[in-house]
mmCIF file of C-alpha atoms and ligand atoms in Angstrom:
data_model
loop_
_atom_site.group_PDB
_atom_site.id
_atom_site.type_symbol
_atom_site.label_atom_id
_atom_site.label_comp_id
_atom_site.label_asym_id
_atom_site.label_seq_id
_atom_site.Cartn_x
_atom_site.Cartn_y
_atom_site.Cartn_z
ATOM 1 C CA MET A 1 0.000 0.000 0.000
ATOM 2 C CA THR A 2 1.296 3.478 -0.921
ATOM 3 C CA ILE A 3 -0.144 6.795 0.208
ATOM 4 C CA VAL A 4 1.179 10.163 -0.959
ATOM 5 C CA PHE A 5 0.101 13.663 -0.051
ATOM 6 C CA LYS A 6 1.556 17.122 0.379
ATOM 7 C CA VAL A 7 2.206 18.028 3.975
ATOM 8 C CA SER A 8 1.935 21.571 5.384
ATOM 9 C CA ASP A 9 5.111 23.373 6.500
ATOM 10 C CA ASN A 10 4.057 23.561 10.152
ATOM 11 C CA ILE A 11 3.639 19.776 10.294
ATOM 12 C CA LYS A 12 6.996 18.875 8.723
ATOM 13 C CA ALA A 13 9.114 19.473 11.841
ATOM 14 C CA LYS A 14 6.706 17.415 13.942
ATOM 15 C CA MET A 15 6.944 14.625 11.407
ATOM 16 C CA ILE A 16 10.744 14.645 11.366
ATOM 17 C CA ASN A 17 10.773 14.652 15.154
ATOM 18 C CA HIS A 18 8.208 11.853 15.367
ATOM 19 C CA TYR A 19 10.205 9.493 13.144
ATOM 20 C CA GLN A 20 13.632 10.531 14.416
ATOM 21 C CA LYS A 21 14.311 7.233 16.156
ATOM 22 C CA ALA A 22 13.312 5.250 13.082
ATOM 23 C CA ALA A 23 15.225 7.404 10.585
ATOM 24 C CA LYS A 24 17.513 5.614 8.145
ATOM 25 C CA SER A 25 21.078 6.786 7.738
ATOM 26 C CA THR A 26 20.601 6.986 3.963
ATOM 27 C CA LYS A 27 17.838 8.642 1.968
ATOM 28 C CA PRO A 28 16.751 8.648 -1.667
ATOM 29 C CA PRO A 29 17.454 11.659 -3.941
ATOM 30 C CA TYR A 30 15.418 14.791 -3.143
ATOM 31 C CA ALA A 31 14.314 13.348 0.196
ATOM 32 C CA VAL A 32 14.563 15.223 3.478
ATOM 33 C CA PHE A 33 14.457 11.998 5.398
ATOM 34 C CA GLN A 34 13.420 8.388 5.154
ATOM 35 C CA ALA A 35 12.354 6.316 8.131
ATOM 36 C CA ASN A 36 11.436 2.700 8.639
ATOM 37 C CA ASP A 37 8.917 2.518 11.457
ATOM 38 C CA ALA A 38 7.532 -0.965 12.194
ATOM 39 C CA ASP A 39 5.687 -1.919 8.996
ATOM 40 C CA THR A 40 5.906 1.453 7.261
ATOM 41 C CA VAL A 41 8.539 3.268 5.215
ATOM 42 C CA ILE A 42 8.028 7.018 5.404
ATOM 43 C CA THR A 43 9.762 9.368 2.964
ATOM 44 C CA LEU A 44 9.488 13.148 3.153
ATOM 45 C CA TYR A 45 10.585 14.928 -0.027
ATOM 46 C CA GLU A 46 11.970 18.449 -0.482
ATOM 47 C CA SER A 47 8.842 19.225 -2.499
ATOM 48 C CA GLY A 48 6.786 18.746 0.659
ATOM 49 C CA LYS A 49 5.303 15.473 -0.510
ATOM 50 C CA VAL A 50 5.298 12.629 1.955
ATOM 51 C CA MET A 51 5.031 8.976 0.965
ATOM 52 C CA PHE A 52 3.910 6.139 3.221
ATOM 53 C CA GLN A 53 4.596 2.607 1.993
ATOM 54 C CA GLY A 54 3.902 -0.767 3.510
ATOM 55 C CA LEU A 55 1.335 -2.837 5.340
ATOM 56 C CA SER A 56 0.384 -0.160 7.844
ATOM 57 C CA ALA A 57 0.908 2.850 5.561
ATOM 58 C CA ASP A 58 -2.682 3.926 6.153
ATOM 59 C CA ILE A 59 -2.211 3.896 9.928
ATOM 60 C CA ASP A 60 0.820 6.173 9.749
ATOM 61 C CA ALA A 61 -0.758 8.436 7.149
ATOM 62 C CA GLN A 62 -3.860 8.732 9.326
ATOM 63 C CA ILE A 63 -1.825 10.303 12.148
ATOM 64 C CA TRP A 64 -0.765 13.175 9.903
ATOM 65 C CA LEU A 65 -4.029 13.570 8.054
ATOM 66 C CA GLU A 66 -5.657 13.924 11.450
ATOM 67 C CA MET A 67 -3.063 16.491 12.496
ATOM 68 C CA GLU A 68 -3.614 18.485 9.281
ATOM 69 C CA ARG A 69 -7.291 18.499 10.119
ATOM 70 C CA ARG A 70 -6.802 19.521 13.742
ATOM 71 C CA ILE A 71 -4.048 22.104 13.344
ATOM 72 C CA ASN A 72 -4.639 23.476 9.843
ATOM 73 C CA ASN A 73 -8.286 22.634 9.367
ATOM 74 C CA ARG A 74 -7.193 20.889 6.180
ATOM 75 C CA ILE A 75 -9.105 17.882 4.912
ATOM 76 C CA ILE A 76 -6.939 15.858 2.554
ATOM 77 C CA ASP A 77 -8.595 13.240 0.401
ATOM 78 C CA ILE A 78 -6.031 10.527 -0.205
ATOM 79 C CA ASN A 79 -8.503 8.242 -1.961
ATOM 80 C CA GLN A 80 -8.806 10.390 -5.096
ATOM 81 C CA LYS A 81 -6.746 8.294 -7.450
ATOM 82 C CA LYS A 82 -6.912 5.004 -5.675
ATOM 83 C CA GLU A 83 -9.071 1.948 -5.863
ATOM 84 C CA PRO A 84 -11.512 1.849 -2.948
ATOM 85 C CA LYS A 85 -10.287 0.143 0.189
ATOM 86 C CA PRO A 86 -12.755 -2.223 1.813
ATOM 87 C CA ASN A 87 -11.574 -1.553 5.341
ATOM 88 C CA SER A 88 -10.380 2.018 5.532
ATOM 89 C CA LYS A 89 -11.772 2.921 8.949
ATOM 90 C CA PRO A 90 -9.592 2.041 11.938
ATOM 91 C CA SER A 91 -11.406 -0.715 13.800
ATOM 92 C CA TRP A 92 -11.468 1.147 17.091
ATOM 93 C CA TYR A 93 -13.959 3.636 15.791
ATOM 94 C CA LEU A 94 -16.641 1.008 16.161
ATOM 95 C CA ASP A 95 -15.461 -1.719 18.504
ATOM 96 C CA SER A 96 -15.679 -2.205 22.226
ATOM 97 C CA THR A 97 -12.141 -2.921 23.374
ATOM 98 C CA ILE A 98 -9.915 -3.093 26.403
ATOM 99 C CA GLY A 99 -6.440 -1.670 25.953
ATOM 100 C CA SER A 100 -3.334 -1.026 27.997
ATOM 101 C CA ASP A 101 -0.300 1.183 27.592
ATOM 102 C CA GLU A 102 2.614 2.402 29.671
ATOM 103 C CA VAL A 103 4.421 5.698 30.090
ATOM 104 C CA GLY A 104 7.706 6.694 31.675
ATOM 105 C CA THR A 105 9.935 3.902 30.433
ATOM 106 C CA GLY A 106 12.024 6.361 28.389
ATOM 107 C CA ASP A 107 12.261 8.946 31.152
ATOM 108 C CA TYR A 108 15.093 8.866 33.678
ATOM 109 C CA PHE A 109 13.083 10.808 36.245
ATOM 110 C CA GLY A 110 9.689 9.762 37.515
ATOM 111 C CA PRO A 111 7.719 6.538 37.811
ATOM 112 C CA ILE A 112 6.457 4.018 35.300
ATOM 113 C CA VAL A 113 2.714 4.231 34.873
ATOM 114 C CA VAL A 114 0.671 1.476 33.254
ATOM 115 C CA SER A 115 -3.054 1.852 32.661
ATOM 116 C CA ALA A 116 -5.735 -0.389 31.243
ATOM 117 C CA ALA A 117 -8.938 1.150 29.923
ATOM 118 C CA TYR A 118 -12.286 -0.079 28.675
ATOM 119 C CA VAL A 119 -13.985 1.763 25.833
ATOM 120 C CA SER A 120 -17.412 0.571 24.820
ATOM 121 C CA ALA A 121 -18.680 1.088 21.286
ATOM 122 C CA GLU A 122 -21.293 3.475 22.722
ATOM 123 C CA ASN A 123 -18.559 5.623 24.260
ATOM 124 C CA THR A 124 -16.367 5.936 21.176
ATOM 125 C CA LYS A 125 -18.123 9.033 19.773
ATOM 126 C CA LYS A 126 -17.988 10.813 23.113
ATOM 127 C CA LEU A 127 -14.261 10.127 23.391
ATOM 128 C CA ILE A 128 -13.475 11.280 19.874
ATOM 129 C CA THR A 129 -15.390 14.499 20.567
ATOM 130 C CA LEU A 130 -13.396 14.939 23.758
ATOM 131 C CA GLY A 131 -10.230 14.778 21.646
ATOM 132 C CA VAL A 132 -8.982 11.333 22.588
ATOM 133 C CA CYS A 133 -6.454 10.156 19.999
ATOM 134 C CA ASP A 134 -2.888 8.900 19.798
ATOM 135 C CA SER A 135 -1.319 10.697 22.773
ATOM 136 C CA LYS A 136 1.834 11.379 20.750
ATOM 137 C CA LEU A 137 -0.274 13.928 18.867
ATOM 138 C CA LEU A 138 -1.269 15.726 22.067
ATOM 139 C CA THR A 139 0.631 18.363 24.012
ATOM 140 C CA ASP A 140 1.010 18.035 27.782
ATOM 141 C CA GLU A 141 -1.503 20.859 28.160
ATOM 142 C CA GLN A 142 -4.055 18.965 26.065
ATOM 143 C CA ILE A 143 -3.413 15.804 28.089
ATOM 144 C CA LYS A 144 -4.072 17.709 31.322
ATOM 145 C CA LYS A 145 -7.369 18.941 29.925
ATOM 146 C CA ILE A 146 -8.603 15.696 28.384
ATOM 147 C CA ALA A 147 -7.491 13.104 30.964
ATOM 148 C CA PRO A 148 -9.576 14.211 33.986
ATOM 149 C CA GLN A 149 -12.736 14.198 31.877
ATOM 150 C CA LEU A 150 -11.815 10.892 30.277
ATOM 151 C CA MET A 151 -11.306 9.353 33.728
ATOM 152 C CA GLN A 152 -14.883 10.311 34.595
ATOM 153 C CA ILE A 153 -16.313 8.607 31.526
ATOM 154 C CA ILE A 154 -14.597 5.248 31.178
ATOM 155 C CA PRO A 155 -13.623 2.402 33.516
ATOM 156 C CA TYR A 156 -9.852 2.156 33.926
ATOM 157 C CA THR A 157 -7.121 1.024 36.295
ATOM 158 C CA SER A 158 -3.651 2.471 36.688
ATOM 159 C CA PHE A 159 -0.482 1.340 38.413
ATOM 160 C CA VAL A 160 2.166 3.854 39.336
ATOM 161 C CA LEU A 161 5.483 2.179 40.082
ATOM 162 C CA ASP A 162 7.409 4.817 42.035
ATOM 163 C CA ASN A 163 11.174 5.061 41.714
ATOM 164 C CA PRO A 164 12.184 3.304 44.950
ATOM 165 C CA SER A 165 9.935 0.360 44.054
ATOM 166 C CA TYR A 166 11.154 0.373 40.465
ATOM 167 C CA ASN A 167 14.798 0.354 41.522
ATOM 168 C CA GLN A 168 14.186 -2.468 43.961
ATOM 169 C CA MET A 169 12.288 -4.461 41.358
ATOM 170 C CA TYR A 170 14.949 -3.852 38.726
ATOM 171 C CA GLU A 171 17.635 -5.172 41.061
ATOM 172 C CA GLN A 172 15.757 -8.461 41.230
ATOM 173 C CA VAL A 173 14.470 -8.684 37.674
ATOM 174 C CA ALA A 174 17.066 -6.731 35.670
ATOM 175 C CA ASN A 175 14.744 -6.566 32.696
ATOM 176 C CA LEU A 176 12.549 -3.605 31.819
ATOM 177 C CA ASN A 177 10.280 -5.651 29.562
ATOM 178 C CA LYS A 178 9.620 -8.083 32.370
ATOM 179 C CA ILE A 179 8.622 -5.204 34.631
ATOM 180 C CA LYS A 180 6.345 -3.890 31.882
ATOM 181 C CA ALA A 181 4.754 -7.302 31.351
ATOM 182 C CA ILE A 182 4.065 -7.688 35.066
ATOM 183 C CA LEU A 183 2.485 -4.232 35.256
ATOM 184 C CA HIS A 184 0.374 -4.649 32.108
ATOM 185 C CA ASN A 185 -0.914 -7.954 33.432
ATOM 186 C CA LYS A 186 -1.728 -6.358 36.797
ATOM 187 C CA ALA A 187 -3.566 -3.445 35.231
ATOM 188 C CA LEU A 188 -5.580 -5.706 32.922
ATOM 189 C CA LEU A 189 -6.433 -8.130 35.728
ATOM 190 C CA SER A 190 -7.719 -5.462 38.047
ATOM 191 C CA LEU A 191 -9.739 -3.826 35.277
ATOM 192 C CA LEU A 192 -11.324 -7.145 34.300
ATOM 193 C CA ASN A 193 -12.179 -7.716 37.966
ATOM 194 C CA LYS A 194 -14.127 -4.464 38.093
ATOM 195 C CA ALA A 195 -17.045 -5.575 35.933
ATOM 196 C CA ASP A 196 -18.222 -8.031 33.343
ATOM 197 C CA PHE A 197 -17.271 -5.990 30.281
ATOM 198 C CA THR A 198 -18.444 -6.798 26.791
ATOM 199 C CA TYR A 199 -15.512 -6.455 24.431
ATOM 200 C CA GLN A 200 -14.161 -7.691 21.112
ATOM 201 C CA LYS A 201 -10.497 -7.633 21.974
ATOM 202 C CA ILE A 202 -7.963 -6.965 24.678
ATOM 203 C CA VAL A 203 -5.114 -5.052 23.082
ATOM 204 C CA VAL A 204 -1.649 -4.378 24.450
ATOM 205 C CA ASP A 205 0.550 -1.864 22.681
ATOM 206 C CA GLN A 206 3.262 -4.329 21.714
ATOM 207 C CA PHE A 207 6.684 -3.851 23.328
ATOM 208 C CA VAL A 208 7.867 -7.453 23.106
ATOM 209 C CA TYR A 209 6.878 -10.588 21.171
ATOM 210 C CA PRO A 210 3.822 -12.365 22.638
ATOM 211 C CA GLN A 211 5.781 -15.504 23.538
ATOM 212 C CA LYS A 212 8.308 -13.413 25.434
ATOM 213 C CA TYR A 213 5.530 -11.469 27.156
ATOM 214 C CA PHE A 214 4.065 -14.656 28.592
ATOM 215 C CA ALA A 215 7.511 -16.041 29.415
ATOM 216 C CA HIS A 216 8.066 -12.928 31.543
ATOM 217 C CA LEU A 217 4.918 -13.843 33.462
ATOM 218 C CA ALA A 218 6.019 -17.422 34.175
ATOM 219 C CA ASP A 219 6.075 -16.830 37.952
ATOM 220 C CA THR A 220 2.731 -15.036 37.962
ATOM 221 C CA THR A 221 -0.297 -16.995 39.124
ATOM 222 C CA GLN A 222 -3.096 -15.067 37.438
ATOM 223 C CA ILE A 223 -2.463 -14.210 33.807
ATOM 224 C CA VAL A 224 -4.702 -12.489 31.269
ATOM 225 C CA ARG A 225 -4.139 -14.588 28.167
ATOM 226 C CA ASN A 226 -6.623 -13.517 25.484
ATOM 227 C CA ILE A 227 -4.507 -10.570 24.376
ATOM 228 C CA THR A 228 -3.942 -9.138 20.907
ATOM 229 C CA PHE A 229 -0.504 -7.549 20.665
ATOM 230 C CA GLU A 230 -0.170 -4.775 18.121
ATOM 231 C CA THR A 231 2.417 -2.148 17.381
ATOM 232 C CA LYS A 232 1.029 1.365 16.997
ATOM 233 C CA ALA A 233 -2.053 0.202 18.877
ATOM 234 C CA GLU A 234 -2.520 3.729 20.164
ATOM 235 C CA SER A 235 -3.632 4.859 16.727
ATOM 236 C CA ARG A 236 -5.761 1.785 16.044
ATOM 237 C CA TYR A 237 -7.696 1.366 19.279
ATOM 238 C CA LEU A 238 -9.390 4.061 21.263
ATOM 239 C CA SER A 239 -8.967 2.019 24.460
ATOM 240 C CA VAL A 240 -5.184 1.961 24.058
ATOM 241 C CA ALA A 241 -5.196 5.683 23.225
ATOM 242 C CA ALA A 242 -7.249 6.314 26.373
ATOM 243 C CA ALA A 243 -4.937 4.156 28.505
ATOM 244 C CA SER A 244 -1.986 6.060 27.142
ATOM 245 C CA ILE A 245 -3.514 9.468 27.889
ATOM 246 C CA ILE A 246 -4.385 8.468 31.457
ATOM 247 C CA SER A 247 -0.898 7.008 32.002
ATOM 248 C CA ARG A 248 0.746 10.127 30.650
ATOM 249 C CA TYR A 249 -1.433 12.354 32.817
ATOM 250 C CA LEU A 250 -0.570 10.424 35.987
ATOM 251 C CA PHE A 251 3.089 10.386 34.998
ATOM 252 C CA LEU A 252 3.195 14.167 34.503
ATOM 253 C CA LYS A 253 1.436 14.634 37.816
ATOM 254 C CA ALA A 254 3.905 12.384 39.631
ATOM 255 C CA LEU A 255 6.850 14.130 38.010
ATOM 256 C CA SER A 256 5.614 17.557 39.063
ATOM 257 C CA ASP A 257 5.002 16.281 42.620
ATOM 258 C CA LEU A 258 8.585 14.982 42.746
ATOM 259 C CA SER A 259 9.837 18.277 41.327
ATOM 260 C CA ARG A 260 8.049 20.177 44.068
ATOM 261 C CA GLU A 261 9.417 17.905 46.793
ATOM 262 C CA ILE A 262 12.999 18.191 45.658
ATOM 263 C CA LYS A 263 12.602 21.838 44.579
ATOM 264 C CA VAL A 264 14.105 21.172 41.155
ATOM 265 C CA ASN A 265 12.228 21.041 37.860
ATOM 266 C CA LEU A 266 12.744 17.466 36.700
ATOM 267 C CA PRO A 267 12.922 17.290 32.897
ATOM 268 C CA LEU A 268 11.485 14.548 30.681
ATOM 269 C CA GLY A 269 13.550 12.088 28.654
ATOM 270 C CA ALA A 270 17.084 10.906 29.288
ATOM 271 C CA GLY A 271 19.243 13.459 27.468
ATOM 272 C CA THR A 272 21.907 16.011 28.407
ATOM 273 C CA LEU A 273 19.530 18.303 30.323
ATOM 274 C CA VAL A 274 18.531 15.303 32.415
ATOM 275 C CA ASP A 275 22.226 14.571 33.082
ATOM 276 C CA GLN A 276 22.793 18.154 34.238
ATOM 277 C CA VAL A 277 19.890 18.112 36.663
ATOM 278 C CA ALA A 278 20.770 14.607 37.869
ATOM 279 C CA LYS A 279 24.333 15.707 38.563
ATOM 280 C CA GLU A 280 23.110 18.564 40.776
ATOM 281 C CA ILE A 281 20.852 16.221 42.686
ATOM 282 C CA PHE A 282 23.600 13.629 43.052
ATOM 283 C CA GLN A 283 25.996 16.249 44.439
ATOM 284 C CA LYS A 284 23.420 17.423 46.965
ATOM 285 C CA HIS A 285 21.685 14.193 47.950
ATOM 286 C CA GLY A 286 23.931 11.367 46.747
ATOM 287 C CA LEU A 287 22.842 8.136 45.170
ATOM 288 C CA ALA A 288 20.199 7.648 47.855
ATOM 289 C CA GLY A 289 18.573 10.901 46.783
ATOM 290 C CA LEU A 290 18.740 9.939 43.145
ATOM 291 C CA SER A 291 17.175 6.545 43.845
ATOM 292 C CA LYS A 292 14.000 8.256 45.102
ATOM 293 C CA ILE A 293 13.337 10.100 41.865
ATOM 294 C CA ALA A 294 15.224 8.324 39.067
ATOM 295 C CA LYS A 295 15.514 4.965 37.320
ATOM 296 C CA LEU A 296 18.984 3.980 38.391
ATOM 297 C CA ASN A 297 19.546 1.331 35.717
ATOM 298 C CA PHE A 298 19.611 4.022 33.007
ATOM 299 C CA LYS A 299 23.032 4.948 31.579
ATOM 300 C CA ASN A 300 22.504 8.444 32.972
ATOM 301 C CA THR A 301 23.438 7.123 36.428
ATOM 302 C CA TYR A 302 26.899 6.036 35.248
ATOM 303 C CA ARG A 303 27.487 9.355 33.495
ATOM 304 C CA VAL A 304 26.374 11.355 36.516
ATOM 305 C CA THR A 305 28.067 9.426 39.321
ATOM 306 C CA GLU A 306 31.406 8.994 37.551
ATOM 307 C CA LYS A 307 34.257 10.403 39.595
HETATM 308 MN MN1 LIG B 1 3.176 2.120 24.153
#
């Protein structure tokens, strides 16, 4: 599948940023960048045209078409010169699903938050009107506005693994994906225990192969097994999008609470600014202080505590 359209100037930078991690080191002639993200190859050309190729080209394209609509009020019809697609609507528009997603695994400071959410078919319209979508398309301000309302509408459960608990768990487990699997399973279990939901699928935003996911849960007694694992599930299922928004909201809240306690603004991510702030905290409070607010297994710890 190939989808091409011209992208507005104010979206280009967002697009480059979004696919940064998946960018290829080489690019075809006249291209600004080319990225290979899961099942899709994305090429942005100097002319402003962007091309999505591959099995999930429509899913990737949809992110940006939606952003053109939201930011520029631009409706782009990509079906003009193409044969009709039988299944062009993302399934989550219509289905009742349960989804889970985690936040904070790429951030040195702050907890890991995993949420599971139930979105019934009847609630989908309400959520779309509220602005629920792939949380990567939302600013922190938008998240703070949408999440509290969302949490009133849908059933959900969240687990916040604070830094001391994370660091203790990591010492035993030494595997981030195992920690994620345990938390996803917990969140799904406790949501399923809340009520007898009617749903088509339970979807986990895939971070590891299914076999590996269940291997990580080998020591766990109660396991949710009827799971569909999908990459980019946030843009395919409203329940995963909702879980992601709630997780992000709780993460931001926790990070600002920690910032207030330690009287330092703790930045997101794991880059050089994070190193700077971490160094200050290490000098003042030592490793013990760092262990209360940071994920010690990250490389940042070695960089910061080096003599
Ligand atoms: Mn995810």
